[in-house]
XYZ file of C-alpha atoms in Angstrom:
618
model
C 32.780 -244.146 -82.753
C 36.036 -245.996 -81.667
C 39.460 -245.477 -80.251
C 41.765 -244.535 -82.823
C 45.794 -244.511 -82.502
C 46.775 -240.657 -83.457
C 49.728 -241.104 -85.826
C 49.936 -237.070 -86.392
C 51.570 -234.258 -88.223
C 54.243 -233.327 -85.528
C 51.609 -231.144 -83.876
C 48.879 -232.412 -83.965
C 50.019 -235.396 -82.143
C 48.153 -235.114 -78.372
C 50.079 -237.751 -76.612
C 53.681 -236.498 -77.776
C 53.205 -233.071 -76.107
C 53.292 -231.907 -72.780
C 49.873 -230.731 -70.920
C 48.795 -227.425 -70.730
C 46.292 -227.677 -67.347
C 46.401 -223.603 -65.927
C 42.923 -222.805 -66.007
C 41.134 -220.026 -66.949
C 41.691 -218.329 -63.839
C 45.731 -218.303 -64.274
C 44.921 -216.497 -67.478
C 43.468 -213.209 -66.059
C 45.390 -211.660 -64.165
C 48.366 -212.480 -67.381
C 45.836 -211.011 -69.977
C 44.731 -207.743 -67.807
C 48.876 -207.003 -67.668
C 49.324 -207.896 -71.009
C 46.486 -205.156 -72.193
C 48.037 -202.930 -70.267
C 51.091 -202.954 -71.291
C 49.735 -201.816 -75.156
C 52.686 -202.895 -77.320
C 51.375 -201.486 -80.560
C 49.545 -198.233 -81.166
C 45.624 -198.702 -82.677
C 44.146 -198.451 -85.796
C 45.900 -195.527 -88.240
C 44.612 -193.421 -91.538
C 47.642 -193.610 -94.178
C 47.876 -193.213 -96.993
C 50.643 -195.314 -98.829
C 52.160 -194.726 -102.458
C 55.446 -194.794 -104.571
C 57.563 -197.871 -104.164
C 56.011 -201.023 -106.324
C 52.248 -201.267 -104.767
C 50.275 -204.555 -105.995
C 46.628 -204.868 -104.671
C 44.744 -207.793 -105.957
C 46.994 -211.485 -106.951
C 44.523 -212.109 -109.369
C 45.629 -209.640 -111.606
C 49.186 -210.290 -111.851
C 51.267 -207.824 -112.291
C 48.507 -204.817 -111.512
C 50.526 -201.768 -110.005
C 48.265 -198.829 -108.565
C 50.222 -195.515 -107.609
C 48.703 -195.361 -103.782
C 46.277 -197.057 -101.174
C 44.646 -195.824 -98.147
C 43.880 -197.138 -95.393
C 41.538 -196.035 -92.104
C 39.169 -197.137 -89.936
C 41.334 -201.063 -90.206
C 39.996 -201.031 -93.895
C 40.756 -199.945 -96.537
C 38.991 -197.049 -98.414
C 40.234 -196.355 -101.892
C 43.016 -197.336 -104.371
C 44.597 -195.871 -107.607
C 46.000 -192.645 -108.248
C 47.453 -190.895 -105.584
C 45.226 -187.743 -106.291
C 42.267 -189.994 -106.532
C 42.785 -191.698 -103.341
C 43.883 -188.377 -101.713
C 40.584 -186.867 -102.555
C 38.408 -190.108 -100.564
C 40.973 -189.984 -98.424
C 40.458 -186.438 -96.811
C 37.606 -187.057 -94.592
C 40.071 -189.515 -92.789
C 43.187 -187.124 -91.712
C 45.381 -189.623 -92.696
C 49.302 -189.626 -92.877
C 51.328 -190.287 -95.746
C 53.818 -193.403 -96.337
C 55.820 -192.775 -98.669
C 57.124 -196.242 -99.810
C 60.946 -196.160 -101.321
C 62.306 -196.708 -105.009
C 62.497 -200.767 -105.038
C 59.873 -201.268 -101.612
C 56.825 -203.351 -102.294
C 54.050 -203.436 -100.866
C 51.985 -206.575 -100.703
C 48.483 -208.131 -99.584
C 49.718 -209.291 -95.993
C 50.793 -213.190 -96.238
C 48.753 -216.435 -94.960
C 50.313 -219.387 -93.609
C 47.374 -222.270 -94.306
C 48.151 -224.654 -91.455
C 50.662 -224.121 -88.545
C 50.017 -224.633 -84.952
C 50.398 -222.152 -82.388
C 49.472 -223.521 -78.727
C 51.671 -226.438 -79.788
C 54.378 -224.798 -80.892
C 54.888 -222.702 -77.568
C 54.755 -225.621 -75.191
C 57.690 -227.256 -76.543
C 58.994 -223.239 -77.422
C 61.727 -223.744 -74.093
C 62.981 -227.003 -75.561
C 66.320 -227.634 -76.917
C 66.096 -226.952 -80.699
C 67.692 -229.793 -82.329
C 66.454 -229.836 -85.926
C 68.125 -229.286 -88.919
C 67.036 -225.961 -90.351
C 68.812 -223.287 -89.589
C 67.193 -220.007 -87.994
C 67.802 -218.523 -91.670
C 65.552 -221.089 -93.147
C 68.368 -222.718 -94.582
C 69.093 -226.814 -94.397
C 71.869 -227.320 -92.359
C 73.594 -230.015 -94.868
C 76.039 -231.014 -92.062
C 73.885 -231.811 -89.502
C 74.848 -235.152 -88.071
C 74.646 -237.298 -84.568
C 77.980 -236.049 -83.358
C 76.355 -232.509 -83.769
C 73.142 -233.115 -82.143
C 75.069 -234.975 -78.768
C 76.801 -231.590 -78.057
C 73.653 -229.914 -78.079
C 72.031 -232.477 -75.687
C 75.062 -232.143 -73.263
C 75.073 -228.577 -72.858
C 71.669 -228.595 -72.305
C 72.055 -231.350 -69.924
C 75.289 -229.161 -68.000
C 72.499 -226.521 -67.713
C 70.106 -228.909 -65.290
C 72.399 -231.057 -63.726
C 72.772 -229.172 -60.508
C 68.816 -228.121 -60.584
C 66.875 -229.950 -57.697
C 66.260 -234.025 -59.004
C 62.721 -233.280 -60.974
C 63.772 -230.718 -63.440
C 67.226 -232.473 -64.195
C 65.451 -233.212 -67.838
C 66.200 -232.144 -71.384
C 63.932 -231.877 -73.232
C 64.380 -231.512 -77.346
C 62.096 -230.569 -80.598
C 62.967 -231.333 -84.365
C 65.829 -234.189 -84.174
C 65.293 -235.687 -87.648
C 67.927 -238.745 -88.643
C 66.430 -238.918 -91.905
C 68.221 -235.759 -93.003
C 71.905 -236.308 -91.394
C 74.261 -236.491 -93.594
C 74.080 -240.446 -92.699
C 71.113 -241.384 -91.221
C 72.096 -242.599 -87.633
C 69.102 -244.001 -85.075
C 69.191 -242.723 -81.953
C 68.785 -244.772 -78.936
C 68.476 -245.360 -75.462
C 72.251 -246.205 -75.084
C 73.437 -243.374 -77.220
C 71.626 -240.415 -74.753
C 73.033 -242.903 -72.059
C 77.071 -242.414 -73.177
C 75.882 -238.165 -73.485
C 74.486 -238.155 -69.835
C 77.185 -240.476 -67.960
C 79.591 -237.842 -68.577
C 77.228 -234.316 -66.822
C 75.154 -236.771 -64.101
C 73.688 -240.244 -64.350
C 69.695 -239.059 -63.152
C 69.641 -236.387 -65.987
C 66.316 -237.771 -67.785
C 66.458 -237.138 -71.852
C 62.930 -236.994 -73.983
C 63.673 -236.266 -77.221
C 60.830 -234.978 -79.717
C 61.472 -236.544 -83.917
C 60.389 -233.830 -86.385
C 57.780 -236.056 -87.264
C 55.843 -236.017 -84.451
C 54.849 -239.838 -84.480
C 58.887 -240.830 -82.308
C 60.583 -240.242 -80.096
C 63.625 -241.270 -78.062
C 64.691 -241.394 -74.169
C 67.470 -242.062 -72.288
C 67.512 -245.396 -69.505
C 66.615 -242.872 -66.862
C 63.518 -241.521 -68.055
C 62.341 -244.590 -69.238
C 63.024 -246.403 -65.557
C 60.783 -243.408 -64.047
C 58.137 -244.143 -66.675
C 58.116 -247.585 -65.887
C 59.362 -248.678 -69.443
C 63.166 -249.251 -69.082
C 62.623 -253.007 -68.964
C 59.750 -253.481 -72.508
C 61.033 -250.751 -74.641
C 65.176 -250.461 -73.596
C 66.305 -249.051 -76.753
C 64.988 -246.138 -75.695
C 62.356 -245.664 -79.175
C 58.572 -244.726 -78.877
C 55.840 -244.169 -80.835
C 52.737 -242.286 -78.932
C 51.350 -244.972 -76.337
C 54.508 -245.085 -74.685
C 55.103 -241.557 -74.914
C 52.209 -241.048 -73.606
C 52.811 -242.514 -70.535
C 56.186 -240.151 -70.092
C 54.562 -237.313 -71.003
C 53.238 -236.236 -67.450
C 56.390 -236.652 -66.101
C 57.986 -233.867 -67.722
C 58.411 -230.438 -66.368
C 55.505 -228.701 -67.515
C 55.449 -225.278 -68.625
C 53.572 -222.192 -66.467
C 50.963 -219.947 -67.564
C 53.793 -217.162 -67.559
C 55.991 -218.901 -69.701
C 53.379 -220.303 -71.741
C 51.629 -217.151 -72.863
C 55.389 -215.140 -72.735
C 55.717 -217.994 -75.882
C 53.127 -217.445 -77.706
C 53.785 -213.203 -77.662
C 57.696 -214.946 -78.930
C 55.309 -216.533 -81.735
C 53.500 -214.509 -82.869
C 56.247 -211.785 -83.198
C 58.262 -213.720 -85.234
C 55.031 -214.536 -88.002
C 54.699 -210.818 -87.869
C 58.179 -210.439 -88.842
C 58.606 -213.239 -91.626
C 55.055 -211.040 -93.194
C 52.303 -212.766 -91.574
C 49.090 -211.365 -90.651
C 47.100 -214.408 -90.468
C 47.368 -217.925 -89.191
C 45.150 -220.972 -89.487
C 45.547 -222.728 -86.690
C 45.125 -226.426 -87.478
C 44.814 -228.131 -83.944
C 42.454 -225.479 -81.837
C 41.817 -227.281 -78.725
C 44.302 -230.345 -79.205
C 46.590 -229.081 -75.968
C 44.014 -227.069 -73.795
C 40.762 -228.282 -74.597
C 38.094 -224.991 -74.224
C 40.850 -223.314 -72.375
C 42.149 -223.065 -75.673
C 39.356 -221.478 -76.923
C 38.404 -219.070 -74.598
C 41.727 -217.905 -74.311
C 42.436 -216.888 -77.746
C 39.051 -215.020 -78.152
C 40.597 -213.276 -74.726
C 43.560 -212.317 -76.331
C 42.048 -211.574 -79.719
C 40.276 -208.834 -77.200
C 43.543 -207.025 -76.728
C 46.463 -206.016 -78.124
C 49.024 -209.383 -77.567
C 47.058 -211.156 -80.469
C 49.105 -209.760 -83.852
C 47.561 -212.116 -86.637
C 44.474 -213.167 -87.458
C 44.061 -216.544 -86.415
C 41.324 -218.747 -87.778
C 40.492 -221.966 -86.237
C 40.341 -225.869 -87.222
C 39.360 -227.735 -84.358
C 41.321 -230.991 -83.999
C 38.332 -233.422 -83.747
C 40.549 -237.340 -84.010
C 39.681 -237.600 -80.763
C 36.264 -239.180 -80.675
C 35.287 -237.424 -76.802
C 36.570 -233.907 -78.186
C 34.714 -234.479 -81.445
C 31.752 -234.558 -79.474
C 32.336 -231.576 -77.644
C 33.035 -229.414 -80.495
C 30.228 -230.358 -82.629
C 28.106 -230.352 -79.400
C 29.006 -226.803 -78.206
C 29.942 -224.802 -80.900
C 30.026 -223.868 -84.963
C 31.608 -222.749 -87.809
C 32.401 -219.262 -87.385
C 32.264 -218.355 -91.325
C 30.438 -215.193 -91.639
C 32.824 -212.696 -88.745
C 32.767 -209.650 -89.018
C 36.963 -208.380 -90.460
C 37.951 -206.902 -86.691
C 36.915 -210.061 -85.558
C 41.189 -211.555 -85.086
C 39.802 -214.691 -84.072
C 37.149 -217.153 -85.349
C 36.589 -221.226 -85.423
C 36.345 -222.353 -89.359
C 36.404 -225.546 -90.024
C 37.187 -229.261 -87.855
C 40.928 -231.426 -88.354
C 41.022 -235.023 -88.631
C 43.900 -236.939 -89.126
C 44.683 -239.700 -91.288
C 47.925 -241.121 -91.399
C 51.213 -240.415 -90.145
C 54.549 -238.290 -91.976
C 56.271 -239.552 -94.915
C 59.856 -238.860 -93.837
C 58.540 -240.545 -89.980
C 57.536 -243.492 -92.771
C 54.591 -243.520 -90.936
C 52.197 -242.048 -94.076
C 50.268 -244.580 -95.521
C 52.040 -245.861 -98.861
C 51.062 -247.827 -102.149
C 54.083 -249.390 -102.300
C 56.862 -249.853 -99.858
C 59.008 -247.327 -98.581
C 62.357 -248.070 -100.079
C 63.938 -247.683 -96.371
C 61.550 -250.404 -94.056
C 64.616 -252.831 -93.998
C 67.231 -250.879 -92.687
C 64.658 -248.030 -90.671
C 61.517 -248.882 -88.924
C 59.226 -247.612 -86.806
C 57.898 -249.814 -83.717
C 54.582 -251.255 -84.491
C 54.754 -249.877 -88.111
C 54.922 -252.305 -91.304
C 56.552 -251.406 -94.258
C 53.622 -248.933 -96.062
C 52.901 -246.930 -92.903
C 49.341 -246.695 -91.038
C 46.054 -245.747 -91.610
C 44.617 -244.230 -88.429
C 40.776 -245.566 -89.448
C 39.615 -249.248 -90.590
C 37.878 -249.355 -92.536
C 37.651 -245.989 -94.447
C 33.647 -246.215 -93.799
C 34.513 -245.286 -90.289
C 36.473 -242.246 -91.957
C 33.263 -241.446 -94.102
C 30.910 -241.459 -90.927
C 32.717 -239.139 -88.778
C 33.473 -237.362 -91.620
C 29.138 -237.146 -92.164
C 28.737 -235.872 -88.895
C 30.462 -232.857 -89.533
C 29.723 -231.845 -92.215
C 26.100 -232.329 -91.229
C 26.797 -229.754 -88.920
C 27.688 -227.061 -91.891
C 31.751 -227.506 -90.341
C 34.260 -226.975 -93.555
C 36.949 -230.326 -93.242
C 40.564 -230.297 -93.349
C 42.331 -233.557 -93.316
C 45.628 -234.768 -92.682
C 47.151 -236.928 -95.516
C 50.514 -237.821 -96.942
C 50.600 -240.991 -98.561
C 49.390 -241.706 -101.765
C 47.497 -244.324 -100.732
C 46.504 -242.550 -97.704
C 44.898 -239.472 -100.382
C 43.538 -242.306 -101.768
C 41.194 -243.407 -98.991
C 40.701 -240.278 -97.724
C 38.771 -239.784 -101.177
C 37.218 -242.559 -101.270
C 35.829 -241.179 -97.580
C 35.181 -237.626 -98.854
C 32.853 -239.020 -101.236
C 30.983 -241.832 -99.196
C 30.305 -238.350 -96.269
C 29.359 -235.787 -99.322
C 27.768 -237.791 -102.189
C 24.565 -239.183 -100.546
C 21.198 -239.239 -102.997
C 18.293 -237.712 -101.968
C 15.096 -239.984 -101.036
C 13.044 -238.513 -103.119
C 12.702 -239.571 -106.490
C 11.469 -235.894 -107.505
C 14.402 -234.491 -105.567
C 17.271 -236.302 -108.532
C 18.516 -233.689 -110.702
C 17.938 -234.939 -114.699
C 21.730 -234.789 -116.248
C 23.835 -233.704 -117.569
C 23.960 -233.322 -114.031
C 25.627 -229.921 -112.553
C 29.329 -230.047 -112.203
C 29.870 -227.751 -109.176
C 28.700 -230.297 -105.972
C 26.353 -229.509 -103.878
C 28.815 -228.885 -100.746
C 31.877 -227.107 -103.067
C 31.133 -223.865 -100.617
C 32.312 -225.687 -97.894
C 36.005 -225.636 -99.363
C 36.910 -229.666 -97.702
C 40.473 -229.229 -97.684
C 43.853 -231.987 -97.387
C 46.440 -231.481 -95.774
C 50.183 -231.558 -96.884
C 47.927 -233.633 -99.851
C 52.373 -234.718 -100.438
C 51.909 -237.348 -102.888
C 49.674 -236.940 -106.138
C 48.285 -239.727 -108.621
C 47.047 -237.294 -111.675
C 43.800 -239.472 -110.606
C 43.510 -237.926 -107.655
C 43.760 -234.621 -109.209
C 40.883 -234.784 -111.435
C 39.218 -236.902 -107.978
C 39.534 -233.637 -106.328
C 38.543 -231.372 -108.820
C 35.370 -233.214 -109.247
C 34.861 -233.490 -105.162
C 35.408 -229.583 -105.317
C 38.427 -230.320 -102.787
C 41.810 -228.751 -102.251
C 45.474 -228.946 -101.376
C 47.190 -227.311 -98.941
C 50.860 -228.087 -99.004
C 53.699 -228.269 -96.850
C 56.156 -227.359 -99.621
C 59.573 -227.748 -96.987
C 58.740 -231.269 -97.962
C 60.856 -230.844 -101.515
C 63.061 -228.034 -100.148
C 64.102 -229.798 -97.527
C 63.223 -233.464 -97.169
C 63.357 -233.888 -101.408
C 66.703 -235.621 -101.088
C 66.262 -237.671 -98.888
C 62.447 -238.765 -99.963
C 64.544 -239.124 -103.081
C 67.936 -241.340 -102.642
C 66.346 -242.926 -98.793
C 62.898 -242.816 -97.967
C 60.719 -242.889 -101.389
C 62.684 -243.416 -104.644
C 63.465 -241.150 -107.284
C 60.496 -241.829 -109.349
C 57.843 -241.317 -106.274
C 59.643 -238.863 -104.961
C 57.949 -237.160 -108.196
C 55.156 -236.920 -107.061
C 55.896 -234.574 -103.821
C 54.038 -231.732 -103.627
C 52.885 -231.192 -107.623
C 51.843 -227.734 -107.369
C 51.558 -226.677 -110.720
C 49.709 -229.785 -111.642
C 46.976 -228.994 -109.183
C 46.785 -225.959 -110.738
C 46.620 -227.581 -114.381
C 44.463 -229.854 -112.631
C 41.715 -226.555 -111.557
C 42.363 -226.673 -108.146
C 43.006 -223.780 -105.899
C 45.912 -224.515 -104.179
C 47.885 -223.124 -100.476
C 51.635 -223.233 -99.074
C 52.162 -224.085 -95.487
C 54.980 -224.509 -93.096
C 52.968 -226.723 -90.262
C 55.193 -224.651 -87.465
C 57.318 -226.236 -86.116
C 58.158 -228.922 -88.606
C 59.437 -226.115 -90.830
C 59.999 -222.238 -89.475
C 57.102 -219.906 -90.307
C 58.405 -217.670 -93.979
C 55.484 -217.325 -96.708
C 58.738 -215.623 -98.782
C 60.796 -219.031 -98.365
C 57.619 -220.428 -98.965
C 57.533 -219.339 -102.584
C 61.212 -219.413 -102.851
C 60.946 -223.717 -102.838
C 58.116 -223.840 -104.912
C 59.163 -221.216 -107.679
C 62.612 -223.326 -107.831
C 62.150 -226.289 -106.075
C 65.106 -226.710 -105.004
C 66.461 -229.945 -102.852
C 68.739 -227.524 -100.329
C 70.649 -231.189 -99.577
C 72.352 -231.183 -102.768
C 75.061 -228.865 -102.499
C 76.987 -229.756 -105.721
C 75.708 -226.900 -107.931
C 77.871 -228.006 -111.269
C 74.872 -230.278 -112.016
C 72.038 -227.636 -111.491
C 69.260 -230.239 -113.120
C 70.131 -232.736 -109.916
C 69.335 -230.440 -107.641
C 65.716 -230.310 -109.124
C 63.496 -232.349 -107.579
C 60.556 -232.261 -110.947
C 61.146 -229.143 -112.946
C 57.723 -229.765 -114.071
C 56.212 -228.840 -110.755
C 57.447 -225.611 -110.861
C 54.916 -222.395 -109.890
C 55.501 -218.977 -111.199
C 56.329 -215.994 -109.590
C 52.532 -214.807 -109.726
C 50.761 -218.307 -109.219
C 53.300 -218.396 -106.058
C 51.915 -215.466 -104.547
C 47.981 -216.205 -104.559
C 49.080 -219.239 -102.859
C 50.012 -217.279 -99.729
C 47.622 -214.656 -99.727
C 44.186 -214.797 -101.961
C 43.906 -218.442 -102.524
C 44.900 -219.096 -98.975
C 42.134 -216.645 -98.070
C 39.873 -218.691 -100.239
C 40.837 -221.994 -98.631
C 40.120 -220.966 -95.234
C 36.583 -218.667 -95.565
C 38.647 -215.502 -95.630
C 38.669 -213.993 -99.290
C 36.156 -211.951 -98.743
C 38.069 -209.946 -96.020
C 41.677 -210.363 -96.834
C 44.023 -211.973 -99.256
C 43.706 -209.218 -101.449
C 43.644 -205.257 -101.192
C 40.817 -204.105 -102.397
C 38.379 -201.663 -101.214
C 36.346 -202.342 -98.041
C 38.483 -205.340 -97.447
C 41.063 -205.409 -94.182
C 43.532 -203.511 -93.752
C 46.314 -206.302 -93.480
C 49.227 -206.174 -95.443
C 52.825 -205.903 -95.880
C 55.527 -204.003 -96.769
C 58.887 -205.483 -98.726
C 62.459 -203.903 -99.081
C 62.819 -205.560 -102.574
C 59.713 -206.517 -105.292
C 59.569 -210.826 -105.272
C 57.495 -210.208 -108.095
C 60.442 -209.060 -109.980
C 63.169 -211.344 -109.404
C 65.235 -212.600 -111.511
C 67.084 -216.155 -110.645
C 64.571 -218.974 -112.261
C 64.988 -220.967 -108.745
C 63.673 -217.431 -106.677
C 66.816 -218.252 -104.712
C 67.037 -215.848 -102.055
C 64.028 -214.587 -101.854
C 63.108 -215.946 -98.503
C 66.275 -213.207 -97.619
C 63.451 -209.844 -98.221
C 63.491 -208.526 -95.651
C 60.358 -207.322 -94.013
C 59.718 -203.593 -93.554
C 56.445 -203.552 -91.591
C 53.520 -205.822 -91.277
C 49.782 -204.026 -90.635
C 46.260 -206.183 -89.406
C 43.009 -204.511 -89.397
C 45.468 -200.979 -89.800
C 47.314 -201.304 -87.058
C 51.521 -202.100 -87.705
C 52.224 -205.117 -85.878
C 55.913 -205.233 -86.829
C 58.439 -202.791 -88.262
C 61.979 -203.605 -89.153
């Protein structure tokens, strides 16, 4: 295999991220101290009753009066009398639900990035997405400049090596008026504070970074790239110069991310880039964390396999842990490959040129975006190696041409003909492919043609949608990046379901924040949040034909997400024998009256439980 340029999602772009090189010794003391703190209690035996209890998303609207948990599992559900009888031996306590409270299976984020999010958690947040998960429609370059200037003031008196301003989430495509960021832009800000302050900003797409002249000079890039707009190759020269997080700070950041997820009702996260920033150390750390009370999530991991050297290590040293026990909070369950870039970052591979390719360019990237494998057979060969070891594959693809290429690669890798003619099946051929139980996926799967949906059905490949593309970037795609007709192909959730596919919704955190209730809202309403004129309601909706109903949206963040992650035998519903992963909400989203689900993201999460342990309480 040959080395490839890696333009992945924002959290899967190794050359854009700081390094974390603390060895296992740095973790041992931290983990010992963290375990001694024991921030949450152990497993409890509890009977929940009253309110609204929906144990099974596959049976829309079915409610039960009570549900009992003990020893980390669901033991019984049904009438309160029946549950009390079944729970007698466990000596449970009662948890009555108030009239409006609603108990659901724990919510699942099918694609996020824990480690890389922790690495940049201390950087200045320059994202247009606010703390309440809403788009800042007044986002502009002047506000970004103010934040950078404020960060510069804080470091101007630091030792010279520490005089850095690092920021993440900056996104010109979501400015009220798109203005490009250059070295001179950043130089003007720092000139008022201190000329020796260095600036490095990570674009929200993860494919571009911005640096001022002082930073460019330090990395030896000032003559060749005076504009300060850098792609991965140049960023790789800058990254080692940045202040690196210590073990203690990184550990603290990671715990904060677990807490953030629990506050949003998340009980399971599928980390789509395990090993990206810490190699084998990262796996060892997560296994150690899973033995402590610090890990308050169930984490399924997809190993980052788009680096050839890492892929060789993963395939020779690890195996998929699909049959893990329910009380194992960290398991390796898939392999992650990256085919193209991001549509809002103008690097997803398209069948037509980007509408704005003449006004806004990415250095080294053409009008159609890019593809990381040349030819497609190269990707197929990698897939074949991974499948031969029994790994489910998650393949990142955003542009419609990239998705077509990925599906071709899956066909080449999976559709092998037996050499022994006696093994050939007689027509008509089985409609279910032999590899269906591996549950291969396409991540983000942003721009979908009808033919691609039909082929995904035949190939037993399912999509996981970054639904924030619709809510946050919908107008930018429609007006600036893709054009209206192509923007209507974005996140075709309803069409995928009609085509017989199981789907999930995700955050790709840090690209968008955690919030499964928001994912539901955005998939139900498909409201473009940048369109603030409410007098023409239809103009705020991006392709209303792709709206989900509330039950479909719930499945996409519970049982169907669990199915995609090979965890549906443990979580995703609250049937007896499954893990006691549940969430209690202050209101019932299944009885929401707003046709566009507006405000669903604001429902308060009262409690979050993982394996019968309360990990969050409002």
